[in-house]
PDB file of C-alpha atoms and ligand atoms in Angstrom:
ATOM      1  CA  MET A   1      74.352 100.817 136.912  1.00  0.00           C
ATOM      2  CA  SER A   2      78.119 100.738 137.449  1.00  0.00           C
ATOM      3  CA  LYS A   3      80.010  97.475 138.087  1.00  0.00           C
ATOM      4  CA  LEU A   4      83.024  96.677 140.274  1.00  0.00           C
ATOM      5  CA  LYS A   5      85.203  93.681 140.095  1.00  0.00           C
ATOM      6  CA  ILE A   6      85.547  92.678 143.559  1.00  0.00           C
ATOM      7  CA  ALA A   7      88.260  90.507 145.076  1.00  0.00           C
ATOM      8  CA  GLU A   8      86.992  90.554 148.705  1.00  0.00           C
ATOM      9  CA  LEU A   9      84.385  92.323 150.608  1.00  0.00           C
ATOM     10  CA  PHE A  10      84.608  91.571 154.644  1.00  0.00           C
ATOM     11  CA  TYR A  11      84.009  93.086 158.019  1.00  0.00           C
ATOM     12  CA  SER A  12      86.943  93.432 160.409  1.00  0.00           C
ATOM     13  CA  ILE A  13      89.033  95.561 162.509  1.00  0.00           C
ATOM     14  CA  GLN A  14      91.213  98.036 160.590  1.00  0.00           C
ATOM     15  CA  GLY A  15      94.740  96.933 161.594  1.00  0.00           C
ATOM     16  CA  GLU A  16      96.717  99.656 160.008  1.00  0.00           C
ATOM     17  CA  GLY A  17      97.342 103.433 160.028  1.00  0.00           C
ATOM     18  CA  ARG A  18      94.907 106.330 161.334  1.00  0.00           C
ATOM     19  CA  TYR A  19      91.879 104.238 162.102  1.00  0.00           C
ATOM     20  CA  MET A  20      93.718 101.191 163.674  1.00  0.00           C
ATOM     21  CA  GLY A  21      91.108  99.449 165.851  1.00  0.00           C
ATOM     22  CA  VAL A  22      87.975 100.743 164.228  1.00  0.00           C
ATOM     23  CA  PRO A  23      85.369  98.268 162.867  1.00  0.00           C
ATOM     24  CA  SER A  24      85.224  98.599 159.184  1.00  0.00           C
ATOM     25  CA  VAL A  25      83.991  97.067 155.877  1.00  0.00           C
ATOM     26  CA  PHE A  26      86.702  96.432 153.557  1.00  0.00           C
ATOM     27  CA  LEU A  27      85.891  96.460 149.826  1.00  0.00           C
ATOM     28  CA  ARG A  28      88.787  95.167 147.956  1.00  0.00           C
ATOM     29  CA  THR A  29      88.837  95.856 144.259  1.00  0.00           C
ATOM     30  CA  PHE A  30      90.523  93.925 141.655  1.00  0.00           C
ATOM     31  CA  GLY A  31      93.521  94.937 139.672  1.00  0.00           C
ATOM     32  CA  CYS A  32      96.781  97.072 140.313  1.00  0.00           C
ATOM     33  CA  ASN A  33      99.455  98.914 138.320  1.00  0.00           C
ATOM     34  CA  PHE A  34     102.157  97.236 140.358  1.00  0.00           C
ATOM     35  CA  THR A  35     103.360  93.718 141.374  1.00  0.00           C
ATOM     36  CA  CYS A  36     105.599  94.387 144.378  1.00  0.00           C
ATOM     37  CA  GLY A  37     107.617  91.071 144.152  1.00  0.00           C
ATOM     38  CA  GLY A  38     110.575  92.411 146.334  1.00  0.00           C
ATOM     39  CA  PHE A  39     108.737  92.494 149.703  1.00  0.00           C
ATOM     40  CA  GLY A  40     110.501  90.435 152.150  1.00  0.00           C
ATOM     41  CA  MET A  41     113.168  89.403 149.599  1.00  0.00           C
ATOM     42  CA  PRO A  42     116.927  90.461 149.382  1.00  0.00           C
ATOM     43  CA  ARG A  43     117.274  93.562 147.526  1.00  0.00           C
ATOM     44  CA  GLY A  44     117.309  93.050 143.861  1.00  0.00           C
ATOM     45  CA  GLU A  45     115.313  89.550 143.885  1.00  0.00           C
ATOM     46  CA  MET A  46     111.724  88.810 143.373  1.00  0.00           C
ATOM     47  CA  SER A  47     109.196  86.548 145.059  1.00  0.00           C
ATOM     48  CA  ILE A  48     108.016  83.486 142.898  1.00  0.00           C
ATOM     49  CA  GLU A  49     105.645  82.159 145.675  1.00  0.00           C
ATOM     50  CA  ARG A  50     102.502  83.307 143.670  1.00  0.00           C
ATOM     51  CA  ASP A  51     103.706  81.611 140.512  1.00  0.00           C
ATOM     52  CA  ALA A  52     103.894  78.309 142.481  1.00  0.00           C
ATOM     53  CA  ILE A  53     100.271  78.920 143.614  1.00  0.00           C
ATOM     54  CA  ALA A  54      99.166  79.796 140.189  1.00  0.00           C
ATOM     55  CA  GLU A  55     100.292  76.419 139.108  1.00  0.00           C
ATOM     56  CA  ARG A  56      98.005  74.656 141.409  1.00  0.00           C
ATOM     57  CA  MET A  57      95.014  76.893 140.490  1.00  0.00           C
ATOM     58  CA  ILE A  58      92.835  73.964 139.729  1.00  0.00           C
ATOM     59  CA  GLU A  59      92.633  73.212 143.473  1.00  0.00           C
ATOM     60  CA  PHE A  60      91.201  76.544 144.536  1.00  0.00           C
ATOM     61  CA  ARG A  61      87.406  77.276 143.951  1.00  0.00           C
ATOM     62  CA  ASP A  62      87.209  80.203 146.170  1.00  0.00           C
ATOM     63  CA  TYR A  63      89.376  83.256 147.014  1.00  0.00           C
ATOM     64  CA  ASN A  64      89.484  82.329 150.822  1.00  0.00           C
ATOM     65  CA  GLU A  65      91.188  79.003 149.857  1.00  0.00           C
ATOM     66  CA  LEU A  66      94.229  80.472 148.402  1.00  0.00           C
ATOM     67  CA  PRO A  67      97.432  80.116 150.498  1.00  0.00           C
ATOM     68  CA  LEU A  68      99.211  83.071 152.249  1.00  0.00           C
ATOM     69  CA  VAL A  69     102.601  84.158 151.167  1.00  0.00           C
ATOM     70  CA  SER A  70     105.446  85.249 153.136  1.00  0.00           C
ATOM     71  CA  THR A  71     107.028  87.094 150.336  1.00  0.00           C
ATOM     72  CA  GLY A  72     105.828  89.539 147.566  1.00  0.00           C
ATOM     73  CA  CYS A  73     102.422  91.364 147.804  1.00  0.00           C
ATOM     74  CA  ASP A  74     100.264  89.741 150.394  1.00  0.00           C
ATOM     75  CA  SER A  75      97.152  90.416 148.353  1.00  0.00           C
ATOM     76  CA  TYR A  76      98.419  88.876 145.188  1.00  0.00           C
ATOM     77  CA  ALA A  77      95.085  87.284 144.063  1.00  0.00           C
ATOM     78  CA  SER A  78      93.474  90.837 143.841  1.00  0.00           C
ATOM     79  CA  TRP A  79      95.513  91.916 140.767  1.00  0.00           C
ATOM     80  CA  ASP A  80      97.200  88.806 139.221  1.00  0.00           C
ATOM     81  CA  PRO A  81      95.247  87.864 136.135  1.00  0.00           C
ATOM     82  CA  ARG A  82      95.746  84.259 136.879  1.00  0.00           C
ATOM     83  CA  PHE A  83      93.435  84.502 139.756  1.00  0.00           C
ATOM     84  CA  LYS A  84      90.818  86.973 138.050  1.00  0.00           C
ATOM     85  CA  ASP A  85      88.004  84.281 138.163  1.00  0.00           C
ATOM     86  CA  LEU A  86      87.810  84.238 141.914  1.00  0.00           C
ATOM     87  CA  SER A  87      86.873  87.886 141.774  1.00  0.00           C
ATOM     88  CA  PRO A  88      83.147  88.591 140.551  1.00  0.00           C
ATOM     89  CA  MET A  89      82.165  91.624 138.737  1.00  0.00           C
ATOM     90  CA  LEU A  90      79.164  92.927 140.664  1.00  0.00           C
ATOM     91  CA  GLU A  91      76.663  95.755 140.192  1.00  0.00           C
ATOM     92  CA  THR A  92      76.890  98.382 142.907  1.00  0.00           C
ATOM     93  CA  ASN A  93      73.361  97.453 144.160  1.00  0.00           C
ATOM     94  CA  ALA A  94      74.604  93.862 144.789  1.00  0.00           C
ATOM     95  CA  ILE A  95      77.657  95.300 146.570  1.00  0.00           C
ATOM     96  CA  VAL A  96      75.505  97.463 148.784  1.00  0.00           C
ATOM     97  CA  ASP A  97      73.187  94.566 149.584  1.00  0.00           C
ATOM     98  CA  ARG A  98      76.330  92.479 150.789  1.00  0.00           C
ATOM     99  CA  ILE A  99      77.523  95.350 152.909  1.00  0.00           C
ATOM    100  CA  MET A 100      74.250  95.525 154.629  1.00  0.00           C
ATOM    101  CA  GLN A 101      74.444  91.899 155.262  1.00  0.00           C
ATOM    102  CA  ILE A 102      77.773  92.051 156.920  1.00  0.00           C
ATOM    103  CA  LEU A 103      77.321  95.107 159.135  1.00  0.00           C
ATOM    104  CA  PRO A 104      76.156  94.100 162.593  1.00  0.00           C
ATOM    105  CA  HIS A 105      73.118  96.264 162.670  1.00  0.00           C
ATOM    106  CA  ARG A 106      72.248  95.946 158.961  1.00  0.00           C
ATOM    107  CA  ARG A 107      72.925  99.687 158.495  1.00  0.00           C
ATOM    108  CA  TRP A 108      76.024 101.890 159.121  1.00  0.00           C
ATOM    109  CA  GLU A 109      76.192 103.207 162.679  1.00  0.00           C
ATOM    110  CA  HIS A 110      79.708 103.927 163.518  1.00  0.00           C
ATOM    111  CA  GLU A 111      81.743 101.632 161.188  1.00  0.00           C
ATOM    112  CA  HIS A 112      84.205 102.779 158.609  1.00  0.00           C
ATOM    113  CA  LEU A 113      84.383 101.941 154.902  1.00  0.00           C
ATOM    114  CA  VAL A 114      87.755 101.141 153.554  1.00  0.00           C
ATOM    115  CA  ILE A 115      88.289 101.074 149.797  1.00  0.00           C
ATOM    116  CA  THR A 116      91.304  98.923 148.964  1.00  0.00           C
ATOM    117  CA  GLY A 117      92.948  96.750 146.643  1.00  0.00           C
ATOM    118  CA  GLY A 118      94.853  96.147 144.492  1.00  0.00           C
ATOM    119  CA  GLU A 119      94.909  99.859 143.435  1.00  0.00           C
ATOM    120  CA  PRO A 120      91.483 101.047 144.088  1.00  0.00           C
ATOM    121  CA  LEU A 121      91.934 104.354 142.113  1.00  0.00           C
ATOM    122  CA  LEU A 122      92.568 102.772 138.799  1.00  0.00           C
ATOM    123  CA  GLY A 123      89.429 102.868 136.530  1.00  0.00           C
ATOM    124  CA  TRP A 124      87.093 102.201 139.346  1.00  0.00           C
ATOM    125  CA  GLN A 125      86.707 105.819 140.213  1.00  0.00           C
ATOM    126  CA  ARG A 126      83.886 106.149 137.942  1.00  0.00           C
ATOM    127  CA  ALA A 127      81.777 103.453 139.731  1.00  0.00           C
ATOM    128  CA  TYR A 128      82.255 104.869 143.408  1.00  0.00           C
ATOM    129  CA  PRO A 129      79.790 107.639 143.106  1.00  0.00           C
ATOM    130  CA  ASP A 130      77.033 105.075 142.127  1.00  0.00           C
ATOM    131  CA  LEU A 131      77.969 102.901 145.133  1.00  0.00           C
ATOM    132  CA  LEU A 132      78.213 105.946 147.692  1.00  0.00           C
ATOM    133  CA  ASP A 133      75.013 107.582 146.655  1.00  0.00           C
ATOM    134  CA  HIS A 134      72.854 104.382 147.271  1.00  0.00           C
ATOM    135  CA  ASP A 135      70.138 105.197 149.648  1.00  0.00           C
ATOM    136  CA  SER A 136      71.689 102.659 152.095  1.00  0.00           C
ATOM    137  CA  MET A 137      74.931 104.356 152.147  1.00  0.00           C
ATOM    138  CA  HIS A 138      73.781 108.004 153.326  1.00  0.00           C
ATOM    139  CA  ARG A 139      74.681 107.088 156.909  1.00  0.00           C
ATOM    140  CA  LEU A 140      78.161 106.314 156.208  1.00  0.00           C
ATOM    141  CA  LYS A 141      80.253 108.955 157.693  1.00  0.00           C
ATOM    142  CA  GLU A 142      84.009 107.941 157.136  1.00  0.00           C
ATOM    143  CA  ILE A 143      85.698 106.437 154.151  1.00  0.00           C
ATOM    144  CA  THR A 144      89.396 105.624 153.503  1.00  0.00           C
ATOM    145  CA  PHE A 145      91.203 104.800 150.183  1.00  0.00           C
ATOM    146  CA  GLU A 146      94.002 102.823 150.632  1.00  0.00           C
ATOM    147  CA  THR A 147      96.038 103.539 147.590  1.00  0.00           C
ATOM    148  CA  ASN A 148      99.756 103.249 146.399  1.00  0.00           C
ATOM    149  CA  GLY A 149      99.734 107.045 145.453  1.00  0.00           C
ATOM    150  CA  THR A 150     100.219 106.766 141.792  1.00  0.00           C
ATOM    151  CA  GLN A 151      96.736 107.405 140.428  1.00  0.00           C
ATOM    152  CA  PRO A 152      95.601 111.001 139.663  1.00  0.00           C
ATOM    153  CA  LEU A 153      91.957 111.589 140.675  1.00  0.00           C
ATOM    154  CA  SER A 154      89.721 112.327 137.498  1.00  0.00           C
ATOM    155  CA  ALA A 155      88.239 115.865 137.533  1.00  0.00           C
ATOM    156  CA  GLU A 156      84.717 114.263 137.974  1.00  0.00           C
ATOM    157  CA  PHE A 157      85.517 112.174 140.906  1.00  0.00           C
ATOM    158  CA  LYS A 158      87.597 115.036 142.632  1.00  0.00           C
ATOM    159  CA  GLU A 159      84.576 117.120 142.258  1.00  0.00           C
ATOM    160  CA  TYR A 160      82.325 114.383 143.523  1.00  0.00           C
ATOM    161  CA  LEU A 161      84.525 113.678 146.759  1.00  0.00           C
ATOM    162  CA  GLN A 162      84.747 117.375 147.540  1.00  0.00           C
ATOM    163  CA  ARG A 163      80.974 117.412 147.645  1.00  0.00           C
ATOM    164  CA  TRP A 164      80.792 114.212 149.710  1.00  0.00           C
ATOM    165  CA  ARG A 165      83.195 115.375 152.246  1.00  0.00           C
ATOM    166  CA  ALA A 166      81.252 118.598 153.000  1.00  0.00           C
ATOM    167  CA  GLN A 167      79.720 116.700 156.078  1.00  0.00           C
ATOM    168  CA  ARG A 168      81.813 113.510 156.187  1.00  0.00           C
ATOM    169  CA  GLU A 169      85.326 112.352 156.293  1.00  0.00           C
ATOM    170  CA  ILE A 170      87.608 111.278 153.565  1.00  0.00           C
ATOM    171  CA  THR A 171      91.092 109.817 154.244  1.00  0.00           C
ATOM    172  CA  PHE A 172      93.771 108.700 151.740  1.00  0.00           C
ATOM    173  CA  SER A 173      96.174 106.174 153.211  1.00  0.00           C
ATOM    174  CA  VAL A 174      99.085 106.265 150.795  1.00  0.00           C
ATOM    175  CA  SER A 175     101.142 103.186 151.046  1.00  0.00           C
ATOM    176  CA  ALA A 176     104.020 104.473 148.500  1.00  0.00           C
ATOM    177  CA  LYS A 177     106.130 101.907 147.314  1.00  0.00           C
ATOM    178  CA  LEU A 178     109.917 102.143 148.225  1.00  0.00           C
ATOM    179  CA  PRO A 179     112.476 100.283 146.028  1.00  0.00           C
ATOM    180  CA  GLY A 180     112.268  97.210 148.602  1.00  0.00           C
ATOM    181  CA  SER A 181     109.103  96.588 147.157  1.00  0.00           C
ATOM    182  CA  GLY A 182     110.850  95.852 143.737  1.00  0.00           C
ATOM    183  CA  GLU A 183     109.031  98.737 141.980  1.00  0.00           C
ATOM    184  CA  LYS A 184     110.956 101.679 140.393  1.00  0.00           C
ATOM    185  CA  TRP A 185     111.211 104.965 142.254  1.00  0.00           C
ATOM    186  CA  SER A 186     110.231 106.981 139.119  1.00  0.00           C
ATOM    187  CA  GLU A 187     106.942 105.080 138.937  1.00  0.00           C
ATOM    188  CA  ALA A 188     106.184 104.576 142.671  1.00  0.00           C
ATOM    189  CA  ILE A 189     106.881 108.172 144.080  1.00  0.00           C
ATOM    190  CA  CYS A 190     104.571 110.560 142.682  1.00  0.00           C
ATOM    191  CA  PRO A 191     104.432 113.767 144.917  1.00  0.00           C
ATOM    192  CA  GLU A 192     102.102 115.542 142.932  1.00  0.00           C
ATOM    193  CA  VAL A 193      99.464 112.942 142.833  1.00  0.00           C
ATOM    194  CA  VAL A 194      99.633 112.719 146.583  1.00  0.00           C
ATOM    195  CA  CYS A 195      99.434 116.481 147.109  1.00  0.00           C
ATOM    196  CA  GLU A 196      96.317 116.500 145.013  1.00  0.00           C
ATOM    197  CA  TYR A 197      94.684 114.033 147.349  1.00  0.00           C
ATOM    198  CA  GLU A 198      95.573 116.486 150.163  1.00  0.00           C
ATOM    199  CA  GLN A 199      93.000 118.854 148.470  1.00  0.00           C
ATOM    200  CA  VAL A 200      90.292 116.315 148.909  1.00  0.00           C
ATOM    201  CA  GLY A 201      90.690 114.426 152.129  1.00  0.00           C
ATOM    202  CA  TYR A 202      93.104 113.725 155.111  1.00  0.00           C
ATOM    203  CA  THR A 203      96.028 112.106 153.651  1.00  0.00           C
ATOM    204  CA  TYR A 204      99.029 110.409 155.140  1.00  0.00           C
ATOM    205  CA  LEU A 205     101.884 108.326 153.999  1.00  0.00           C
ATOM    206  CA  LYS A 206     102.331 104.772 155.374  1.00  0.00           C
ATOM    207  CA  LEU A 207     105.838 103.267 154.430  1.00  0.00           C
ATOM    208  CA  VAL A 208     106.642  99.663 154.643  1.00  0.00           C
ATOM    209  CA  VAL A 209     110.216  99.327 155.911  1.00  0.00           C
ATOM    210  CA  ALA A 210     112.487  96.390 157.124  1.00  0.00           C
ATOM    211  CA  THR A 211     115.953  97.453 156.977  1.00  0.00           C
ATOM    212  CA  GLU A 212     118.254 100.354 157.529  1.00  0.00           C
ATOM    213  CA  GLN A 213     118.406 100.724 153.566  1.00  0.00           C
ATOM    214  CA  ASP A 214     114.521 100.969 153.528  1.00  0.00           C
ATOM    215  CA  LEU A 215     114.659 103.693 156.229  1.00  0.00           C
ATOM    216  CA  THR A 216     117.185 105.675 154.057  1.00  0.00           C
ATOM    217  CA  ASP A 217     114.934 105.323 151.095  1.00  0.00           C
ATOM    218  CA  ALA A 218     111.846 106.356 153.376  1.00  0.00           C
ATOM    219  CA  GLU A 219     113.829 109.435 154.276  1.00  0.00           C
ATOM    220  CA  GLN A 220     114.530 110.528 150.637  1.00  0.00           C
ATOM    221  CA  ALA A 221     110.811 109.885 149.662  1.00  0.00           C
ATOM    222  CA  VAL A 222     109.410 112.080 152.644  1.00  0.00           C
ATOM    223  CA  LEU A 223     111.870 114.679 151.442  1.00  0.00           C
ATOM    224  CA  GLU A 224     110.437 114.564 147.879  1.00  0.00           C
ATOM    225  CA  TYR A 225     106.711 114.656 149.172  1.00  0.00           C
ATOM    226  CA  ARG A 226     107.755 117.527 151.650  1.00  0.00           C
ATOM    227  CA  THR A 227     109.433 119.467 148.689  1.00  0.00           C
ATOM    228  CA  ALA A 228     106.283 119.089 146.478  1.00  0.00           C
ATOM    229  CA  GLY A 229     104.276 120.708 149.412  1.00  0.00           C
ATOM    230  CA  PHE A 230     102.843 117.552 151.166  1.00  0.00           C
ATOM    231  CA  THR A 231     102.065 118.451 154.904  1.00  0.00           C
ATOM    232  CA  GLY A 232     100.357 115.160 156.163  1.00  0.00           C
ATOM    233  CA  ALA A 233     101.677 112.564 158.621  1.00  0.00           C
ATOM    234  CA  VAL A 234     104.173 109.917 158.132  1.00  0.00           C
ATOM    235  CA  TYR A 235     103.890 106.105 159.190  1.00  0.00           C
ATOM    236  CA  VAL A 236     106.380 103.548 159.029  1.00  0.00           C
ATOM    237  CA  MET A 237     104.993  99.924 159.149  1.00  0.00           C
ATOM    238  CA  PRO A 238     106.878  96.670 159.473  1.00  0.00           C
ATOM    239  CA  VAL A 239     107.071  94.395 156.558  1.00  0.00           C
ATOM    240  CA  GLY A 240     105.189  91.025 157.120  1.00  0.00           C
ATOM    241  CA  GLY A 241     102.063  89.436 155.855  1.00  0.00           C
ATOM    242  CA  VAL A 242     102.686  86.467 158.166  1.00  0.00           C
ATOM    243  CA  GLU A 243     103.540  86.495 161.787  1.00  0.00           C
ATOM    244  CA  ARG A 244     106.733  84.891 161.553  1.00  0.00           C
ATOM    245  CA  VAL A 245     108.094  87.867 159.321  1.00  0.00           C
ATOM    246  CA  TYR A 246     106.274  90.609 161.072  1.00  0.00           C
ATOM    247  CA  THR A 247     107.470  89.599 164.620  1.00  0.00           C
ATOM    248  CA  LEU A 248     111.164  89.738 163.348  1.00  0.00           C
ATOM    249  CA  ASN A 249     111.011  93.474 162.398  1.00  0.00           C
ATOM    250  CA  ASN A 250     107.962  95.034 164.282  1.00  0.00           C
ATOM    251  CA  ARG A 251     109.995  96.413 167.381  1.00  0.00           C
ATOM    252  CA  THR A 252     113.068  97.583 164.954  1.00  0.00           C
ATOM    253  CA  VAL A 253     110.426  99.728 162.827  1.00  0.00           C
ATOM    254  CA  ALA A 254     108.871 101.020 165.983  1.00  0.00           C
ATOM    255  CA  GLU A 255     112.297 102.112 167.175  1.00  0.00           C
ATOM    256  CA  MET A 256     113.052 103.781 163.536  1.00  0.00           C
ATOM    257  CA  ALA A 257     109.799 105.687 164.128  1.00  0.00           C
ATOM    258  CA  LEU A 258     110.880 106.976 167.386  1.00  0.00           C
ATOM    259  CA  ARG A 259     114.179 107.969 166.017  1.00  0.00           C
ATOM    260  CA  LYS A 260     112.742 109.877 163.081  1.00  0.00           C
ATOM    261  CA  GLY A 261     109.829 111.359 164.940  1.00  0.00           C
ATOM    262  CA  TRP A 262     107.446 109.499 162.418  1.00  0.00           C
ATOM    263  CA  ARG A 263     104.164 107.420 163.514  1.00  0.00           C
ATOM    264  CA  TYR A 264     104.338 103.710 163.968  1.00  0.00           C
ATOM    265  CA  SER A 265     101.468 101.689 162.487  1.00  0.00           C
ATOM    266  CA  ASP A 266     101.116  98.145 163.473  1.00  0.00           C
ATOM    267  CA  ARG A 267      99.516  95.337 161.241  1.00  0.00           C
ATOM    268  CA  LEU A 268      97.140  94.300 163.924  1.00  0.00           C
ATOM    269  CA  GLN A 269      95.368  91.840 161.651  1.00  0.00           C
ATOM    270  CA  VAL A 270      98.634  89.768 161.614  1.00  0.00           C
ATOM    271  CA  PRO A 271      98.822  88.996 165.440  1.00  0.00           C
ATOM    272  CA  LEU A 272      94.963  89.099 165.886  1.00  0.00           C
ATOM    273  CA  PHE A 273      93.902  87.197 162.962  1.00  0.00           C
ATOM    274  CA  LYS A 274      97.227  85.651 161.420  1.00  0.00           C
ATOM    275  CA  ASN A 275      96.283  87.849 158.344  1.00  0.00           C
ATOM    276  CA  GLU A 276      93.788  85.197 156.913  1.00  0.00           C
ATOM    277  CA  TRP A 277      91.676  86.266 153.938  1.00  0.00           C
ATOM    278  CA  GLY A 278      88.657  88.311 155.271  1.00  0.00           C
ATOM    279  CA  THR A 279      90.692  89.928 158.063  1.00  0.00           C
TER     280      THR A 279
HETATM  281  S1  SF4 B   1     100.550  98.209 145.330  1.00  0.00           S
HETATM  282 FE1  SF4 B   1      99.626  97.095 146.848  1.00  0.00          FE
HETATM  283  S2  SF4 B   1      98.200  95.557 145.865  1.00  0.00           S
HETATM  284 FE2  SF4 B   1      99.675  96.371 144.341  1.00  0.00          FE
HETATM  285  S3  SF4 B   1     101.136  95.015 144.059  1.00  0.00           S
HETATM  286 FE3  SF4 B   1     101.802  96.476 145.473  1.00  0.00          FE
HETATM  287  S4  SF4 B   1     101.328  95.796 147.573  1.00  0.00           S
HETATM  288 FE4  SF4 B   1     100.125  94.696 146.140  1.00  0.00          FE
END
């Protein structure tokens, strides 16, 4: 029986991308290859908000008690090792039991499964077949992997997904990290990886932007993906894990999308639920 280290498992409205508004189960795995400390910071500076939270770690017994941050990665506790004890390692059977408990009809009807992170396509690829092949998961019809687009699919997992999608829908929502995230271009923009996802499921880019410099970076990235053969849709999404930041730039980003002929993705979880844990 495979195991997954789970940072969060909750039922909410998908707030971003292609399935915005769809009731979804979110399975947030632990671990990421990036840290994205640059979000919401002046170019070249890195957030230290999570360091201040880590120093108060003794105060927090549960993931949901952690403070939200307005700079850096807003799901920091799903990868920073200092918070790892708040994310249990669970067998896939136990995860499926929890999923059934949070679904409104105790079984899949029209809800969507979102596997997110952290970066969900790190080593956990080997555990997903066990999860998805569980008897209670057979009614599930739509799944999205929310990924940063840097992790190739293993040959075994790619073959598994190609079988799975014969009667169902797989989506890769690729939030590629532009320099405004603080990550290096050479490590974050991996067109050949994203083109491989397109062979397995509907794949789109979802780029977080706030400034004209971010928009210029987004144009360069899209050019590189297109040159490699990527054909999917491009969304731009405002920065902002807290409402104060999000409302500063959501309209500007919508106007950028209109200028470029790209799609706009909101972050519905921010105005609806204040981006609290579990939303
Ligand atoms: S890739 Fe995503 S989860 Fe990982 S650090 Fe960046 S924003 Fe956070």
